[in-house]
JSON list of C-alpha atoms in Angstrom, two decimals:
[
{"chain": "A", "resi": 1, "resn": "GLU", "atom": "CA", "xyz": [94.57, 81.40, 61.52]},
{"chain": "A", "resi": 2, "resn": "ARG", "atom": "CA", "xyz": [90.88, 81.85, 63.55]},
{"chain": "A", "resi": 3, "resn": "LYS", "atom": "CA", "xyz": [88.59, 83.69, 61.63]},
{"chain": "A", "resi": 4, "resn": "MET", "atom": "CA", "xyz": [86.44, 86.39, 63.79]},
{"chain": "A", "resi": 5, "resn": "LYS", "atom": "CA", "xyz": [82.83, 85.51, 64.76]},
{"chain": "A", "resi": 6, "resn": "GLU", "atom": "CA", "xyz": [80.08, 87.95, 63.10]},
{"chain": "A", "resi": 7, "resn": "ASN", "atom": "CA", "xyz": [78.27, 89.68, 66.32]},
{"chain": "A", "resi": 8, "resn": "ASN", "atom": "CA", "xyz": [80.44, 87.66, 68.71]},
{"chain": "A", "resi": 9, "resn": "LYS", "atom": "CA", "xyz": [77.96, 85.10, 69.23]},
{"chain": "A", "resi": 10, "resn": "ALA", "atom": "CA", "xyz": [78.16, 81.28, 68.66]},
{"chain": "A", "resi": 11, "resn": "ILE", "atom": "CA", "xyz": [75.93, 80.32, 65.75]},
{"chain": "A", "resi": 12, "resn": "LYS", "atom": "CA", "xyz": [73.56, 77.43, 67.04]},
{"chain": "A", "resi": 13, "resn": "ILE", "atom": "CA", "xyz": [72.50, 74.77, 65.02]},
{"chain": "A", "resi": 14, "resn": "ALA", "atom": "CA", "xyz": [69.42, 72.23, 65.30]},
{"chain": "A", "resi": 15, "resn": "VAL", "atom": "CA", "xyz": [70.18, 69.39, 63.39]},
{"chain": "A", "resi": 16, "resn": "SER", "atom": "CA", "xyz": [66.72, 67.65, 63.77]},
{"chain": "A", "resi": 17, "resn": "ASN", "atom": "CA", "xyz": [63.85, 65.44, 62.15]},
{"chain": "A", "resi": 18, "resn": "GLN", "atom": "CA", "xyz": [60.83, 63.62, 63.49]},
{"chain": "A", "resi": 19, "resn": "LYS", "atom": "CA", "xyz": [61.55, 60.64, 61.26]},
{"chain": "A", "resi": 20, "resn": "GLY", "atom": "CA", "xyz": [64.55, 58.20, 62.92]},
{"chain": "A", "resi": 21, "resn": "GLY", "atom": "CA", "xyz": [67.74, 56.58, 61.12]},
{"chain": "A", "resi": 22, "resn": "VAL", "atom": "CA", "xyz": [67.91, 59.52, 58.92]},
{"chain": "A", "resi": 23, "resn": "GLY", "atom": "CA", "xyz": [71.24, 60.50, 60.26]},
{"chain": "A", "resi": 24, "resn": "LYS", "atom": "CA", "xyz": [70.91, 62.97, 62.35]},
{"chain": "A", "resi": 25, "resn": "THR", "atom": "CA", "xyz": [73.93, 62.02, 64.74]},
{"chain": "A", "resi": 26, "resn": "THR", "atom": "CA", "xyz": [76.03, 61.28, 61.88]},
{"chain": "A", "resi": 27, "resn": "THR", "atom": "CA", "xyz": [75.17, 64.80, 60.67]},
{"chain": "A", "resi": 28, "resn": "VAL", "atom": "CA", "xyz": [76.53, 66.11, 64.06]},
{"chain": "A", "resi": 29, "resn": "LEU", "atom": "CA", "xyz": [79.64, 64.54, 64.26]},
{"chain": "A", "resi": 30, "resn": "ASN", "atom": "CA", "xyz": [80.41, 65.06, 60.73]},
{"chain": "A", "resi": 31, "resn": "LEU", "atom": "CA", "xyz": [79.78, 68.81, 60.58]},
{"chain": "A", "resi": 32, "resn": "GLY", "atom": "CA", "xyz": [81.03, 68.93, 64.23]},
{"chain": "A", "resi": 33, "resn": "ALA", "atom": "CA", "xyz": [84.27, 67.27, 62.97]},
{"chain": "A", "resi": 34, "resn": "ALA", "atom": "CA", "xyz": [84.53, 69.09, 59.27]},
{"chain": "A", "resi": 35, "resn": "LEU", "atom": "CA", "xyz": [84.43, 72.79, 61.53]},
{"chain": "A", "resi": 36, "resn": "ALA", "atom": "CA", "xyz": [86.74, 71.79, 63.82]},
{"chain": "A", "resi": 37, "resn": "VAL", "atom": "CA", "xyz": [89.14, 71.14, 60.72]},
{"chain": "A", "resi": 38, "resn": "ASN", "atom": "CA", "xyz": [88.58, 74.37, 59.66]},
{"chain": "A", "resi": 39, "resn": "ASP", "atom": "CA", "xyz": [90.03, 75.73, 62.62]},
{"chain": "A", "resi": 40, "resn": "ARG", "atom": "CA", "xyz": [86.55, 76.76, 64.23]},
{"chain": "A", "resi": 41, "resn": "ARG", "atom": "CA", "xyz": [85.40, 76.47, 68.01]},
{"chain": "A", "resi": 42, "resn": "VAL", "atom": "CA", "xyz": [82.60, 73.38, 67.99]},
{"chain": "A", "resi": 43, "resn": "LEU", "atom": "CA", "xyz": [80.68, 72.31, 70.64]},
{"chain": "A", "resi": 44, "resn": "LEU", "atom": "CA", "xyz": [78.50, 69.48, 70.28]},
{"chain": "A", "resi": 45, "resn": "VAL", "atom": "CA", "xyz": [75.37, 69.20, 72.84]},
{"chain": "A", "resi": 46, "resn": "ASP", "atom": "CA", "xyz": [73.69, 65.62, 73.01]},
{"chain": "A", "resi": 47, "resn": "CYS", "atom": "CA", "xyz": [69.99, 66.51, 73.81]},
{"chain": "A", "resi": 48, "resn": "ASP", "atom": "CA", "xyz": [68.69, 62.90, 72.64]},
{"chain": "A", "resi": 49, "resn": "PRO", "atom": "CA", "xyz": [67.90, 61.11, 75.82]},
{"chain": "A", "resi": 50, "resn": "GLN", "atom": "CA", "xyz": [69.26, 57.75, 73.79]},
{"chain": "A", "resi": 51, "resn": "HIS", "atom": "CA", "xyz": [72.09, 59.35, 74.02]},
{"chain": "A", "resi": 52, "resn": "HIS", "atom": "CA", "xyz": [73.28, 58.06, 70.60]},
{"chain": "A", "resi": 53, "resn": "LEU", "atom": "CA", "xyz": [76.08, 60.76, 70.33]},
{"chain": "A", "resi": 54, "resn": "SER", "atom": "CA", "xyz": [77.27, 60.18, 73.66]},
{"chain": "A", "resi": 55, "resn": "ASN", "atom": "CA", "xyz": [77.99, 56.84, 72.57]},
{"chain": "A", "resi": 56, "resn": "TRP", "atom": "CA", "xyz": [79.74, 57.71, 69.23]},
{"chain": "A", "resi": 57, "resn": "LEU", "atom": "CA", "xyz": [82.41, 59.92, 71.19]},
{"chain": "A", "resi": 58, "resn": "ASN", "atom": "CA", "xyz": [82.72, 56.28, 73.75]},
{"chain": "A", "resi": 59, "resn": "TRP", "atom": "CA", "xyz": [81.52, 58.52, 76.51]},
{"chain": "A", "resi": 60, "resn": "GLU", "atom": "CA", "xyz": [81.20, 57.03, 79.74]},
{"chain": "A", "resi": 61, "resn": "ALA", "atom": "CA", "xyz": [80.09, 58.51, 83.23]},
{"chain": "A", "resi": 62, "resn": "ASP", "atom": "CA", "xyz": [82.51, 60.78, 84.45]},
{"chain": "A", "resi": 63, "resn": "GLY", "atom": "CA", "xyz": [79.99, 62.05, 87.65]},
{"chain": "A", "resi": 64, "resn": "LYS", "atom": "CA", "xyz": [80.66, 65.76, 85.74]},
{"chain": "A", "resi": 65, "resn": "PRO", "atom": "CA", "xyz": [77.23, 67.17, 84.64]},
{"chain": "A", "resi": 66, "resn": "THR", "atom": "CA", "xyz": [75.13, 66.33, 81.39]},
{"chain": "A", "resi": 67, "resn": "THR", "atom": "CA", "xyz": [72.50, 68.05, 79.65]},
{"chain": "A", "resi": 68, "resn": "SER", "atom": "CA", "xyz": [69.99, 66.93, 81.76]},
{"chain": "A", "resi": 69, "resn": "ASP", "atom": "CA", "xyz": [71.84, 68.42, 85.04]},
{"chain": "A", "resi": 70, "resn": "ILE", "atom": "CA", "xyz": [72.43, 71.55, 82.65]},
{"chain": "A", "resi": 71, "resn": "ILE", "atom": "CA", "xyz": [68.50, 71.83, 82.21]},
{"chain": "A", "resi": 72, "resn": "PHE", "atom": "CA", "xyz": [67.27, 70.92, 85.83]},
{"chain": "A", "resi": 73, "resn": "SER", "atom": "CA", "xyz": [69.99, 73.15, 87.36]},
{"chain": "A", "resi": 74, "resn": "THR", "atom": "CA", "xyz": [68.93, 76.24, 84.95]},
{"chain": "A", "resi": 75, "resn": "VAL", "atom": "CA", "xyz": [65.08, 75.39, 85.93]},
{"chain": "A", "resi": 76, "resn": "THR", "atom": "CA", "xyz": [65.88, 75.40, 89.95]},
{"chain": "A", "resi": 77, "resn": "LYS", "atom": "CA", "xyz": [67.85, 78.65, 89.25]},
{"chain": "A", "resi": 78, "resn": "GLN", "atom": "CA", "xyz": [70.94, 76.89, 90.32]},
{"chain": "A", "resi": 79, "resn": "ASN", "atom": "CA", "xyz": [74.28, 78.15, 89.53]},
{"chain": "A", "resi": 80, "resn": "VAL", "atom": "CA", "xyz": [76.12, 75.73, 86.41]},
{"chain": "A", "resi": 81, "resn": "ASN", "atom": "CA", "xyz": [79.71, 75.91, 86.13]},
{"chain": "A", "resi": 82, "resn": "PHE", "atom": "CA", "xyz": [79.91, 75.12, 82.74]},
{"chain": "A", "resi": 83, "resn": "LYS", "atom": "CA", "xyz": [83.19, 75.02, 81.69]},
{"chain": "A", "resi": 84, "resn": "ASN", "atom": "CA", "xyz": [82.64, 71.75, 84.14]},
{"chain": "A", "resi": 85, "resn": "CYS", "atom": "CA", "xyz": [80.00, 70.56, 81.72]},
{"chain": "A", "resi": 86, "resn": "ILE", "atom": "CA", "xyz": [82.51, 70.25, 78.91]},
{"chain": "A", "resi": 87, "resn": "ARG", "atom": "CA", "xyz": [83.93, 66.95, 77.41]},
{"chain": "A", "resi": 88, "resn": "TYR", "atom": "CA", "xyz": [86.88, 67.34, 74.86]},
{"chain": "A", "resi": 89, "resn": "CYS", "atom": "CA", "xyz": [87.13, 64.71, 71.86]},
{"chain": "A", "resi": 90, "resn": "GLU", "atom": "CA", "xyz": [90.98, 64.84, 71.38]},
{"chain": "A", "resi": 91, "resn": "LYS", "atom": "CA", "xyz": [90.28, 62.41, 67.57]},
{"chain": "A", "resi": 92, "resn": "GLU", "atom": "CA", "xyz": [88.30, 65.17, 66.71]},
{"chain": "A", "resi": 93, "resn": "ASN", "atom": "CA", "xyz": [89.47, 68.49, 68.38]},
{"chain": "A", "resi": 94, "resn": "PHE", "atom": "CA", "xyz": [85.77, 69.28, 69.56]},
{"chain": "A", "resi": 95, "resn": "ASP", "atom": "CA", "xyz": [84.23, 69.96, 72.70]},
{"chain": "A", "resi": 96, "resn": "PHE", "atom": "CA", "xyz": [80.83, 68.10, 73.82]},
{"chain": "A", "resi": 97, "resn": "ILE", "atom": "CA", "xyz": [78.15, 67.80, 76.47]},
{"chain": "A", "resi": 98, "resn": "PRO", "atom": "CA", "xyz": [76.77, 64.34, 76.98]},
{"chain": "A", "resi": 99, "resn": "SER", "atom": "CA", "xyz": [73.06, 62.84, 77.43]},
{"chain": "A", "resi": 100, "resn": "ILE", "atom": "CA", "xyz": [72.25, 60.59, 79.45]},
{"chain": "A", "resi": 101, "resn": "ASN", "atom": "CA", "xyz": [68.90, 58.59, 80.10]},
{"chain": "A", "resi": 102, "resn": "LEU", "atom": "CA", "xyz": [67.32, 60.95, 82.78]},
{"chain": "A", "resi": 103, "resn": "LEU", "atom": "CA", "xyz": [66.79, 63.55, 80.03]},
{"chain": "A", "resi": 104, "resn": "ALA", "atom": "CA", "xyz": [64.13, 61.96, 78.99]},
{"chain": "A", "resi": 105, "resn": "GLY", "atom": "CA", "xyz": [62.45, 62.98, 82.48]},
{"chain": "A", "resi": 106, "resn": "MET", "atom": "CA", "xyz": [63.36, 66.69, 81.70]},
{"chain": "A", "resi": 107, "resn": "LEU", "atom": "CA", "xyz": [60.00, 67.23, 80.05]},
{"chain": "A", "resi": 108, "resn": "GLY", "atom": "CA", "xyz": [58.34, 67.79, 83.33]},
{"chain": "A", "resi": 109, "resn": "ILE", "atom": "CA", "xyz": [61.19, 69.97, 84.92]},
{"chain": "A", "resi": 110, "resn": "ILE", "atom": "CA", "xyz": [61.10, 72.17, 81.23]},
{"chain": "A", "resi": 111, "resn": "ALA", "atom": "CA", "xyz": [57.23, 72.48, 81.45]},
{"chain": "A", "resi": 112, "resn": "ALA", "atom": "CA", "xyz": [57.15, 73.43, 85.27]},
{"chain": "A", "resi": 113, "resn": "ASP", "atom": "CA", "xyz": [59.69, 76.75, 84.49]},
{"chain": "A", "resi": 114, "resn": "ASP", "atom": "CA", "xyz": [57.87, 80.04, 84.19]},
{"chain": "A", "resi": 115, "resn": "ASN", "atom": "CA", "xyz": [59.19, 80.59, 80.78]},
{"chain": "A", "resi": 116, "resn": "SER", "atom": "CA", "xyz": [59.25, 77.01, 79.49]},
{"chain": "A", "resi": 117, "resn": "SER", "atom": "CA", "xyz": [60.02, 77.21, 75.75]},
{"chain": "A", "resi": 118, "resn": "THR", "atom": "CA", "xyz": [63.73, 79.35, 76.74]},
{"chain": "A", "resi": 119, "resn": "VAL", "atom": "CA", "xyz": [65.22, 77.08, 78.76]},
{"chain": "A", "resi": 120, "resn": "ILE", "atom": "CA", "xyz": [67.98, 76.01, 76.10]},
{"chain": "A", "resi": 121, "resn": "SER", "atom": "CA", "xyz": [68.30, 79.79, 74.87]},
{"chain": "A", "resi": 122, "resn": "ARG", "atom": "CA", "xyz": [68.76, 80.76, 78.45]},
{"chain": "A", "resi": 123, "resn": "ILE", "atom": "CA", "xyz": [71.49, 78.15, 79.08]},
{"chain": "A", "resi": 124, "resn": "PHE", "atom": "CA", "xyz": [73.34, 78.76, 75.35]},
{"chain": "A", "resi": 125, "resn": "GLU", "atom": "CA", "xyz": [72.95, 82.67, 75.53]},
{"chain": "A", "resi": 126, "resn": "ASN", "atom": "CA", "xyz": [75.28, 82.44, 78.32]},
{"chain": "A", "resi": 127, "resn": "ASP", "atom": "CA", "xyz": [78.56, 84.74, 78.00]},
{"chain": "A", "resi": 128, "resn": "TYR", "atom": "CA", "xyz": [80.60, 81.37, 78.39]},
{"chain": "A", "resi": 129, "resn": "PHE", "atom": "CA", "xyz": [79.29, 79.85, 75.44]},
{"chain": "A", "resi": 130, "resn": "ASN", "atom": "CA", "xyz": [79.85, 82.48, 73.23]},
{"chain": "A", "resi": 131, "resn": "GLU", "atom": "CA", "xyz": [83.20, 83.81, 74.34]},
{"chain": "A", "resi": 132, "resn": "ASN", "atom": "CA", "xyz": [84.34, 80.19, 73.79]},
{"chain": "A", "resi": 133, "resn": "TYR", "atom": "CA", "xyz": [82.66, 78.51, 70.65]},
{"chain": "A", "resi": 134, "resn": "ASP", "atom": "CA", "xyz": [82.49, 79.71, 67.17]},
{"chain": "A", "resi": 135, "resn": "TYR", "atom": "CA", "xyz": [79.44, 76.99, 66.55]},
{"chain": "A", "resi": 136, "resn": "ILE", "atom": "CA", "xyz": [77.30, 74.70, 68.85]},
{"chain": "A", "resi": 137, "resn": "ILE", "atom": "CA", "xyz": [75.41, 72.16, 67.41]},
{"chain": "A", "resi": 138, "resn": "PHE", "atom": "CA", "xyz": [72.35, 70.36, 69.03]},
{"chain": "A", "resi": 139, "resn": "ASP", "atom": "CA", "xyz": [71.47, 66.61, 68.54]},
{"chain": "A", "resi": 140, "resn": "CYS", "atom": "CA", "xyz": [68.17, 66.63, 68.70]},
{"chain": "A", "resi": 141, "resn": "GLN", "atom": "CA", "xyz": [65.53, 63.51, 69.32]},
{"chain": "A", "resi": 142, "resn": "THR", "atom": "CA", "xyz": [63.16, 61.71, 67.18]},
{"chain": "A", "resi": 143, "resn": "ALA", "atom": "CA", "xyz": [60.30, 63.91, 68.26]},
{"chain": "A", "resi": 144, "resn": "LEU", "atom": "CA", "xyz": [58.75, 67.46, 68.26]},
{"chain": "A", "resi": 145, "resn": "ASP", "atom": "CA", "xyz": [58.47, 67.75, 72.15]},
{"chain": "A", "resi": 146, "resn": "LEU", "atom": "CA", "xyz": [59.26, 70.26, 74.47]},
{"chain": "A", "resi": 147, "resn": "LEU", "atom": "CA", "xyz": [62.70, 69.53, 74.75]},
{"chain": "A", "resi": 148, "resn": "VAL", "atom": "CA", "xyz": [63.26, 69.61, 70.66]},
{"chain": "A", "resi": 149, "resn": "THR", "atom": "CA", "xyz": [60.99, 72.89, 70.56]},
{"chain": "A", "resi": 150, "resn": "ASN", "atom": "CA", "xyz": [63.12, 74.59, 73.36]},
{"chain": "A", "resi": 151, "resn": "VAL", "atom": "CA", "xyz": [66.44, 73.65, 70.99]},
{"chain": "A", "resi": 152, "resn": "LEU", "atom": "CA", "xyz": [64.63, 75.01, 67.87]},
{"chain": "A", "resi": 153, "resn": "ASN", "atom": "CA", "xyz": [64.33, 78.12, 69.91]},
{"chain": "A", "resi": 154, "resn": "ALA", "atom": "CA", "xyz": [67.38, 78.40, 70.78]},
{"chain": "A", "resi": 155, "resn": "CYS", "atom": "CA", "xyz": [69.31, 78.16, 67.69]},
{"chain": "A", "resi": 156, "resn": "ASP", "atom": "CA", "xyz": [69.45, 80.31, 65.04]},
{"chain": "A", "resi": 157, "resn": "LYS", "atom": "CA", "xyz": [69.47, 77.39, 61.73]},
{"chain": "A", "resi": 158, "resn": "LEU", "atom": "CA", "xyz": [67.89, 74.41, 61.55]},
{"chain": "A", "resi": 159, "resn": "LEU", "atom": "CA", "xyz": [69.27, 71.27, 59.67]},
{"chain": "A", "resi": 160, "resn": "ILE", "atom": "CA", "xyz": [67.10, 68.66, 58.93]},
{"chain": "A", "resi": 161, "resn": "PRO", "atom": "CA", "xyz": [68.98, 65.30, 57.85]},
{"chain": "A", "resi": 162, "resn": "VAL", "atom": "CA", "xyz": [66.68, 63.19, 55.04]},
{"chain": "A", "resi": 163, "resn": "GLN", "atom": "CA", "xyz": [67.05, 60.06, 53.05]},
{"chain": "A", "resi": 164, "resn": "ALA", "atom": "CA", "xyz": [66.21, 59.47, 49.78]},
{"chain": "A", "resi": 165, "resn": "ASP", "atom": "CA", "xyz": [62.74, 58.33, 50.24]},
{"chain": "A", "resi": 166, "resn": "LEU", "atom": "CA", "xyz": [59.01, 59.26, 51.04]},
{"chain": "A", "resi": 167, "resn": "LEU", "atom": "CA", "xyz": [59.03, 58.58, 54.41]},
{"chain": "A", "resi": 168, "resn": "SER", "atom": "CA", "xyz": [62.01, 60.65, 55.37]},
{"chain": "A", "resi": 169, "resn": "TYR", "atom": "CA", "xyz": [60.88, 63.49, 53.80]},
{"chain": "A", "resi": 170, "resn": "GLU", "atom": "CA", "xyz": [57.57, 63.07, 55.26]},
{"chain": "A", "resi": 171, "resn": "GLY", "atom": "CA", "xyz": [58.02, 65.32, 58.35]},
{"chain": "A", "resi": 172, "resn": "VAL", "atom": "CA", "xyz": [60.22, 67.99, 56.86]},
{"chain": "A", "resi": 173, "resn": "GLU", "atom": "CA", "xyz": [57.54, 70.44, 56.18]},
{"chain": "A", "resi": 174, "resn": "GLN", "atom": "CA", "xyz": [55.97, 69.95, 59.23]},
{"chain": "A", "resi": 175, "resn": "MET", "atom": "CA", "xyz": [59.62, 70.50, 61.03]},
{"chain": "A", "resi": 176, "resn": "LEU", "atom": "CA", "xyz": [60.20, 74.08, 58.75]},
{"chain": "A", "resi": 177, "resn": "ASP", "atom": "CA", "xyz": [56.43, 75.07, 59.73]},
{"chain": "A", "resi": 178, "resn": "SER", "atom": "CA", "xyz": [57.20, 74.33, 63.62]},
{"chain": "A", "resi": 179, "resn": "PHE", "atom": "CA", "xyz": [60.49, 76.11, 63.58]},
{"chain": "A", "resi": 180, "resn": "MET", "atom": "CA", "xyz": [59.64, 79.00, 61.59]},
{"chain": "A", "resi": 181, "resn": "ARG", "atom": "CA", "xyz": [56.58, 79.34, 64.07]},
{"chain": "A", "resi": 182, "resn": "ILE", "atom": "CA", "xyz": [58.69, 79.06, 67.30]},
{"chain": "A", "resi": 183, "resn": "LYS", "atom": "CA", "xyz": [61.30, 81.51, 65.44]},
{"chain": "A", "resi": 184, "resn": "LYS", "atom": "CA", "xyz": [58.24, 84.24, 64.95]},
{"chain": "A", "resi": 185, "resn": "GLY", "atom": "CA", "xyz": [57.10, 84.03, 68.43]},
{"chain": "A", "resi": 186, "resn": "THR", "atom": "CA", "xyz": [60.58, 84.75, 69.64]},
{"chain": "A", "resi": 187, "resn": "ASP", "atom": "CA", "xyz": [61.64, 87.63, 67.41]}
]
């Protein structure tokens, strides 16, 4: 039986690390699958222009909106049919929004927005997402650019995958500091 969410909002989790190859996408997939197995309604959002999450889910271009389309429509104040952006992964029983290479070009679009730090927040605070999901998990690129800081701003929690080596761990403190700074600025 599905458990009721606290405060009726989806819990948003950013999976991010400035170091590549530490298992960010693998963490997103496994966390999403584990939550879905436990009867949670899960949405995975590919926020990486390299679109590894979308590739792992064997997504092929289908003409429906991707992460970049949603960002562009939000910044240009166009209406977005969020339901049309969602794809379903039957094998894992979760939904996802795929990414394409064009996402790399969205930094300029986001920067042009009047409130460039809240683009992702404005998208995922929509009632559609809060009514349909218990968890929204974002797969972030290996960076701390405007897109990633937007995701961090939108999220309640940050998960930083690391490997058991010094290089993997070096960026953790900076990522945590950035997350805390961003969250203090939005409260």
